[in-house]
Amino acid sequence: MPKFIIGFLCCILIGTMAGCAKRGSITGGAKDTISPVLKASFPKNLSTNFNGKEIKLVFDEYVKLKNINKQLVISPPMKRQPDILPSNASKVITIKLKDTLQPNTTYSFNFGQSIEDNNEGNPFSQFKYVFSTGPHIDSLKVRVKVKDALEKKTDNFVSVMLYEINEKFNDSTIYKETPRYITNTLDSLKIVSLENIKAGKYLLVALKDNGDNKYNPKSDKIGFQKQYITVPNDTIFEVEMFKEKLPFKAEKPTQASGNRLIMGYEGSPKNVKVTLKNGSEIIPTQVTQFPKKDSVQVWFKPVKADSLKASVENENFKKDFLVKLKKEKNDTLSIATEFNGNLPLRERFSLNSSIPLVKFDKTKISIFNKDSIAVPFETEYDEFNQKLFLDFKKEELQKYKIQLLPGALTDFYEHQNDTLIYRTGTKQASDYGNMRVTLENVKRFPVIIQLTDKDGKVKYAEYSEKETIINFDAIEPATYTLRVIYDDNHNKVWDTGSFLERKQSEEVIYLPTEIPIRANWDWEQSFNLKAK
C-alpha cells in the first residue's frame, strides 16, 4: 500500500480517538417548572356524607409544605386545628382532624401556595380539598374586593368572613364567635371568593387580625358591608379596612419627676381632664401630650404629700386613682427648635418647651433679617403639644436671627428663659417645585387635599370649603401621591368608622398615578374625583 495512503488513514484514526476522548459538559436538561399533580385522595375530593377523621392526598412526586400555618384556610373554621403531616418531603400528605364536624356542612381546605414540589419549589397553587358531612356539596360563592379605607396599599393576609344571620346572631357575635365561612387574601389577592357556601342571609366582614378569627378592636382592622347580603348574589362586594377609634380609657398615672405624672391611655386624649387632690385641696395642674407616646403628662404645682388622688374624666370615662409620691428631681425649663439649618418656605418657625408655657412677652421677642431689619411676626401657642409658633413672611435666600430676651417666656412653675438666640435661613424659590391641583366632580365640601411620600406619610395638606383649584407652593422635590378626603364632620381630619354604629370611614380617593415634582417646576394636575 502506498505510504501516503497509510499516513492518511493514521491521521483519521488519531482524530477519531481524540474525539472519543474529549470530555463533554453535562447540562442536566431543562429546568422543572411543572407543578405537582394530585394522583388520588382518600376519601375522594368532593365526597359527601363524610364522617372520617383522616384525609390522605397522594401526589405524583415528592412535595413539601411551606408556611402551612399562614397559607391554609379552612372554612368553616375549626376550633381545634388539624395536624398536617409530614413536616418533611413526601408523596403523601395526611390531614388528621381533631375537631367535631358540624352536620350537613360543606368544608373546604384551601392550601393556597403551601404545597410545592421538593426539588424546584413549584407550587400547587390554590388547591382545595372539599367534602360535605351531608348528602350534597354547597356550591354557591361570593366575590369580595378588599381595600384599605385610608392607605393606598392594602394589608396582606386579610380574613374575609360570612356570619350567618339566624336567631343566635347579634352585634357581639363577631367579638365572640368564629364565622360560618372564611377565606383569606393571603399575600397577594385583592379580590377573593368565598366558595362552597349555602343560600342564606349573611353579614360580610373582613379582618386583619391575629388569626383567631374574632374581632378585637384594640389590635385588629375591620371592614364590613353595612347591609346584610343575600346569597346567591353576583355582586362583587367591596369592604374597606380601618382601625376603629377606641373609647377613651386611662391607665393608672405614675410619677415621672418631682412635678410630673405620666398617664397612658386608649382612644383620644384631646379633652381629657385630670383633677389632682391632696385631701380636699385641689392642686393646679396642666395636661399635655407625651411626645410620640400614647400617654399624657400631668404637670402639678409643688405639694408636700405622700400621695395624690387623681380624678380622670373624658367622654364617658370617669375614674379615680391613688398615686403614691416619692421625692424626685423636678423638671427644668429648656427651649429648642427644629430648624437649626434651613427653614422651608412653607414651614412655620416653632419652639418646643420642656415644660408648658403660660405667659409670653412679645416685646422681648425679635426677628431680624440679614440686614438687621426687624421682621414683623405673630405668635400662636399649641398648649397640648407645648409648641410656640412664630409666624412671619419668609423671603428666599434670607438669613434670620430669632432672639428671645430674659423673661420672654414663663412656664407653668413661673420659671423664665435666659437670653436665647436662634439662626436659620431660607433657600431660593427655584430649589422648590410648585403644583396646582384642579379638582373635578367634587361631590361635596369640605375636602382635605393631601400629598403623601413613598411611605404614606403626609407631607403637605390643604383644606377647601368651596375652592376647586388648590395650590401647593414651594414643596420639596420628590415623588408624591395625591389623595382627597371628604371631611363630612368638618373637623379637618380623617375619621375612621365604627362597627357597632355601622358607620364607615370618611371617603378617601387617590389619584392613581404618582406625581414627580422637580425643582423650579410648575406642575398642573387635574383630579377627577368621579373616577374612584
PDB file of C-alpha atoms in Angstrom, residues 350-511:
ATOM      1  CA  SER A 350     -41.500  76.879  66.101  1.00  0.00           C
ATOM      2  CA  LEU A 351     -40.035  76.425  69.576  1.00  0.00           C
ATOM      3  CA  ASN A 352     -40.609  73.387  71.767  1.00  0.00           C
ATOM      4  CA  SER A 353     -40.574  73.792  75.542  1.00  0.00           C
ATOM      5  CA  SER A 354     -39.746  71.074  78.056  1.00  0.00           C
ATOM      6  CA  ILE A 355     -42.366  72.493  80.455  1.00  0.00           C
ATOM      7  CA  PRO A 356     -45.726  74.032  79.455  1.00  0.00           C
ATOM      8  CA  LEU A 357     -45.611  77.778  78.878  1.00  0.00           C
ATOM      9  CA  VAL A 358     -48.237  80.089  80.358  1.00  0.00           C
ATOM     10  CA  LYS A 359     -47.042  83.644  79.595  1.00  0.00           C
ATOM     11  CA  PHE A 360     -45.466  85.330  76.564  1.00  0.00           C
ATOM     12  CA  ASP A 361     -43.975  88.811  76.404  1.00  0.00           C
ATOM     13  CA  LYS A 362     -43.889  89.642  72.700  1.00  0.00           C
ATOM     14  CA  THR A 363     -41.922  92.844  73.378  1.00  0.00           C
ATOM     15  CA  LYS A 364     -38.966  90.667  74.376  1.00  0.00           C
ATOM     16  CA  ILE A 365     -39.050  88.579  71.176  1.00  0.00           C
ATOM     17  CA  SER A 366     -37.417  89.877  67.991  1.00  0.00           C
ATOM     18  CA  ILE A 367     -36.792  88.571  64.488  1.00  0.00           C
ATOM     19  CA  PHE A 368     -34.154  90.226  62.287  1.00  0.00           C
ATOM     20  CA  ASN A 369     -33.163  89.566  58.692  1.00  0.00           C
ATOM     21  CA  LYS A 370     -29.568  89.551  57.413  1.00  0.00           C
ATOM     22  CA  ASP A 371     -29.657  93.352  57.104  1.00  0.00           C
ATOM     23  CA  SER A 372     -30.584  93.634  60.814  1.00  0.00           C
ATOM     24  CA  ILE A 373     -34.044  94.884  59.882  1.00  0.00           C
ATOM     25  CA  ALA A 374     -36.803  93.810  62.258  1.00  0.00           C
ATOM     26  CA  VAL A 375     -39.335  91.421  60.733  1.00  0.00           C
ATOM     27  CA  PRO A 376     -42.958  91.625  61.955  1.00  0.00           C
ATOM     28  CA  PHE A 377     -44.398  88.399  63.345  1.00  0.00           C
ATOM     29  CA  GLU A 378     -47.324  86.850  65.201  1.00  0.00           C
ATOM     30  CA  THR A 379     -47.306  84.143  67.870  1.00  0.00           C
ATOM     31  CA  GLU A 380     -49.501  81.099  68.394  1.00  0.00           C
ATOM     32  CA  TYR A 381     -49.154  78.561  71.196  1.00  0.00           C
ATOM     33  CA  ASP A 382     -50.221  74.906  70.983  1.00  0.00           C
ATOM     34  CA  GLU A 383     -50.756  74.198  74.669  1.00  0.00           C
ATOM     35  CA  PHE A 384     -51.358  70.463  74.374  1.00  0.00           C
ATOM     36  CA  ASN A 385     -48.132  69.877  72.395  1.00  0.00           C
ATOM     37  CA  GLN A 386     -46.067  72.573  74.180  1.00  0.00           C
ATOM     38  CA  LYS A 387     -45.137  74.301  70.927  1.00  0.00           C
ATOM     39  CA  LEU A 388     -44.817  78.041  70.271  1.00  0.00           C
ATOM     40  CA  PHE A 389     -45.139  79.182  66.631  1.00  0.00           C
ATOM     41  CA  LEU A 390     -43.617  82.402  65.311  1.00  0.00           C
ATOM     42  CA  ASP A 391     -45.343  83.346  62.046  1.00  0.00           C
ATOM     43  CA  PHE A 392     -43.618  85.773  59.717  1.00  0.00           C
ATOM     44  CA  LYS A 393     -43.310  86.351  55.996  1.00  0.00           C
ATOM     45  CA  LYS A 394     -40.286  84.468  54.714  1.00  0.00           C
ATOM     46  CA  GLU A 395     -38.192  85.617  51.767  1.00  0.00           C
ATOM     47  CA  GLU A 396     -35.957  83.436  49.649  1.00  0.00           C
ATOM     48  CA  LEU A 397     -32.173  83.385  50.238  1.00  0.00           C
ATOM     49  CA  GLN A 398     -32.633  85.200  53.511  1.00  0.00           C
ATOM     50  CA  LYS A 399     -30.969  84.820  56.898  1.00  0.00           C
ATOM     51  CA  TYR A 400     -32.958  85.244  60.102  1.00  0.00           C
ATOM     52  CA  LYS A 401     -31.967  85.793  63.703  1.00  0.00           C
ATOM     53  CA  ILE A 402     -34.630  84.964  66.311  1.00  0.00           C
ATOM     54  CA  GLN A 403     -33.883  86.482  69.708  1.00  0.00           C
ATOM     55  CA  LEU A 404     -35.714  85.993  72.999  1.00  0.00           C
ATOM     56  CA  LEU A 405     -34.619  88.222  75.854  1.00  0.00           C
ATOM     57  CA  PRO A 406     -34.855  87.081  79.501  1.00  0.00           C
ATOM     58  CA  GLY A 407     -38.478  86.901  80.623  1.00  0.00           C
ATOM     59  CA  ALA A 408     -39.933  86.476  77.130  1.00  0.00           C
ATOM     60  CA  LEU A 409     -41.345  83.076  78.165  1.00  0.00           C
ATOM     61  CA  THR A 410     -42.734  81.982  81.523  1.00  0.00           C
ATOM     62  CA  ASP A 411     -43.508  78.356  82.284  1.00  0.00           C
ATOM     63  CA  PHE A 412     -46.091  76.663  84.492  1.00  0.00           C
ATOM     64  CA  TYR A 413     -43.790  76.961  87.515  1.00  0.00           C
ATOM     65  CA  GLU A 414     -43.006  80.676  86.977  1.00  0.00           C
ATOM     66  CA  HIS A 415     -39.554  79.907  85.575  1.00  0.00           C
ATOM     67  CA  GLN A 416     -38.362  82.226  82.809  1.00  0.00           C
ATOM     68  CA  ASN A 417     -35.923  81.860  79.954  1.00  0.00           C
ATOM     69  CA  ASP A 418     -32.430  83.296  79.732  1.00  0.00           C
ATOM     70  CA  THR A 419     -31.347  85.014  76.521  1.00  0.00           C
ATOM     71  CA  LEU A 420     -31.999  82.705  73.570  1.00  0.00           C
ATOM     72  CA  ILE A 421     -30.746  83.213  70.021  1.00  0.00           C
ATOM     73  CA  TYR A 422     -31.588  81.008  67.032  1.00  0.00           C
ATOM     74  CA  ARG A 423     -30.367  81.407  63.489  1.00  0.00           C
ATOM     75  CA  THR A 424     -31.975  79.985  60.399  1.00  0.00           C
ATOM     76  CA  GLY A 425     -32.161  80.723  56.695  1.00  0.00           C
ATOM     77  CA  THR A 426     -34.128  80.029  53.549  1.00  0.00           C
ATOM     78  CA  LYS A 427     -33.207  78.600  50.167  1.00  0.00           C
ATOM     79  CA  GLN A 428     -34.097  80.179  46.852  1.00  0.00           C
ATOM     80  CA  ALA A 429     -37.566  79.575  45.477  1.00  0.00           C
ATOM     81  CA  SER A 430     -36.152  77.753  42.438  1.00  0.00           C
ATOM     82  CA  ASP A 431     -34.944  74.980  44.765  1.00  0.00           C
ATOM     83  CA  TYR A 432     -38.588  74.015  45.239  1.00  0.00           C
ATOM     84  CA  GLY A 433     -41.420  72.919  42.966  1.00  0.00           C
ATOM     85  CA  ASN A 434     -44.992  74.196  42.720  1.00  0.00           C
ATOM     86  CA  MET A 435     -48.139  72.237  41.994  1.00  0.00           C
ATOM     87  CA  ARG A 436     -51.629  73.393  41.140  1.00  0.00           C
ATOM     88  CA  VAL A 437     -54.385  70.800  41.589  1.00  0.00           C
ATOM     89  CA  THR A 438     -57.714  71.227  39.813  1.00  0.00           C
ATOM     90  CA  LEU A 439     -60.467  69.142  41.411  1.00  0.00           C
ATOM     91  CA  GLU A 440     -63.216  67.886  39.116  1.00  0.00           C
ATOM     92  CA  ASN A 441     -66.616  66.405  40.025  1.00  0.00           C
ATOM     93  CA  VAL A 442     -66.360  67.153  43.754  1.00  0.00           C
ATOM     94  CA  LYS A 443     -69.445  65.582  45.339  1.00  0.00           C
ATOM     95  CA  ARG A 444     -69.472  67.742  48.475  1.00  0.00           C
ATOM     96  CA  PHE A 445     -67.391  70.086  50.603  1.00  0.00           C
ATOM     97  CA  PRO A 446     -65.277  70.488  52.665  1.00  0.00           C
ATOM     98  CA  VAL A 447     -62.387  68.359  51.435  1.00  0.00           C
ATOM     99  CA  ILE A 448     -58.851  67.733  52.668  1.00  0.00           C
ATOM    100  CA  ILE A 449     -56.210  67.556  49.922  1.00  0.00           C
ATOM    101  CA  GLN A 450     -53.012  65.768  50.903  1.00  0.00           C
ATOM    102  CA  LEU A 451     -49.653  64.925  49.362  1.00  0.00           C
ATOM    103  CA  THR A 452     -48.004  61.836  50.846  1.00  0.00           C
ATOM    104  CA  ASP A 453     -44.493  60.477  50.375  1.00  0.00           C
ATOM    105  CA  LYS A 454     -43.423  56.964  49.364  1.00  0.00           C
ATOM    106  CA  ASP A 455     -44.028  55.722  52.928  1.00  0.00           C
ATOM    107  CA  GLY A 456     -47.554  57.148  53.082  1.00  0.00           C
ATOM    108  CA  LYS A 457     -46.605  59.996  55.438  1.00  0.00           C
ATOM    109  CA  VAL A 458     -48.492  63.244  54.880  1.00  0.00           C
ATOM    110  CA  LYS A 459     -46.010  65.911  53.768  1.00  0.00           C
ATOM    111  CA  TYR A 460     -48.381  68.706  52.739  1.00  0.00           C
ATOM    112  CA  ALA A 461     -52.086  69.334  53.211  1.00  0.00           C
ATOM    113  CA  GLU A 462     -54.646  71.951  52.216  1.00  0.00           C
ATOM    114  CA  TYR A 463     -58.288  72.409  53.228  1.00  0.00           C
ATOM    115  CA  SER A 464     -61.032  73.607  50.935  1.00  0.00           C
ATOM    116  CA  GLU A 465     -64.610  74.542  51.782  1.00  0.00           C
ATOM    117  CA  LYS A 466     -65.525  75.584  48.236  1.00  0.00           C
ATOM    118  CA  GLU A 467     -62.417  76.089  46.072  1.00  0.00           C
ATOM    119  CA  THR A 468     -61.604  73.540  43.369  1.00  0.00           C
ATOM    120  CA  ILE A 469     -58.175  74.969  42.491  1.00  0.00           C
ATOM    121  CA  ILE A 470     -55.622  74.144  45.170  1.00  0.00           C
ATOM    122  CA  ASN A 471     -52.048  75.454  45.164  1.00  0.00           C
ATOM    123  CA  PHE A 472     -49.104  73.665  46.756  1.00  0.00           C
ATOM    124  CA  ASP A 473     -46.287  76.195  46.508  1.00  0.00           C
ATOM    125  CA  ALA A 474     -42.628  75.747  47.479  1.00  0.00           C
ATOM    126  CA  ILE A 475     -42.707  71.988  48.089  1.00  0.00           C
ATOM    127  CA  GLU A 476     -39.619  69.810  48.250  1.00  0.00           C
ATOM    128  CA  PRO A 477     -38.699  67.985  45.025  1.00  0.00           C
ATOM    129  CA  ALA A 478     -39.868  64.375  45.391  1.00  0.00           C
ATOM    130  CA  THR A 479     -42.427  61.891  44.123  1.00  0.00           C
ATOM    131  CA  TYR A 480     -45.808  62.316  45.785  1.00  0.00           C
ATOM    132  CA  THR A 481     -49.151  60.565  45.986  1.00  0.00           C
ATOM    133  CA  LEU A 482     -52.239  62.795  45.873  1.00  0.00           C
ATOM    134  CA  ARG A 483     -55.419  61.987  47.782  1.00  0.00           C
ATOM    135  CA  VAL A 484     -58.645  63.765  48.717  1.00  0.00           C
ATOM    136  CA  ILE A 485     -60.671  63.170  51.884  1.00  0.00           C
ATOM    137  CA  TYR A 486     -64.335  64.121  52.164  1.00  0.00           C
ATOM    138  CA  ASP A 487     -64.404  65.764  55.594  1.00  0.00           C
ATOM    139  CA  ASP A 488     -68.057  65.083  56.360  1.00  0.00           C
ATOM    140  CA  ASN A 489     -67.948  66.190  60.005  1.00  0.00           C
ATOM    141  CA  HIS A 490     -65.906  69.352  59.246  1.00  0.00           C
ATOM    142  CA  ASN A 491     -63.186  68.647  61.826  1.00  0.00           C
ATOM    143  CA  LYS A 492     -60.265  68.870  59.348  1.00  0.00           C
ATOM    144  CA  VAL A 493     -59.002  65.325  59.984  1.00  0.00           C
ATOM    145  CA  TRP A 494     -59.824  61.911  58.511  1.00  0.00           C
ATOM    146  CA  ASP A 495     -62.238  59.997  60.743  1.00  0.00           C
ATOM    147  CA  THR A 496     -62.377  56.244  60.999  1.00  0.00           C
ATOM    148  CA  GLY A 497     -65.518  54.104  61.151  1.00  0.00           C
ATOM    149  CA  SER A 498     -67.340  52.110  63.817  1.00  0.00           C
ATOM    150  CA  PHE A 499     -68.733  48.589  63.566  1.00  0.00           C
ATOM    151  CA  LEU A 500     -71.335  48.912  66.333  1.00  0.00           C
ATOM    152  CA  GLU A 501     -72.587  52.186  64.874  1.00  0.00           C
ATOM    153  CA  ARG A 502     -72.465  50.651  61.363  1.00  0.00           C
ATOM    154  CA  LYS A 503     -70.534  53.737  60.294  1.00  0.00           C
ATOM    155  CA  GLN A 504     -67.956  53.636  57.516  1.00  0.00           C
ATOM    156  CA  SER A 505     -64.806  55.761  57.488  1.00  0.00           C
ATOM    157  CA  GLU A 506     -64.741  59.104  55.720  1.00  0.00           C
ATOM    158  CA  GLU A 507     -64.257  58.592  51.994  1.00  0.00           C
ATOM    159  CA  VAL A 508     -60.727  58.788  50.575  1.00  0.00           C
ATOM    160  CA  ILE A 509     -59.953  58.977  46.847  1.00  0.00           C
ATOM    161  CA  TYR A 510     -56.469  58.533  45.385  1.00  0.00           C
ATOM    162  CA  LEU A 511     -55.064  59.824  42.149  1.00  0.00           C
TER     163      LEU A 511
END
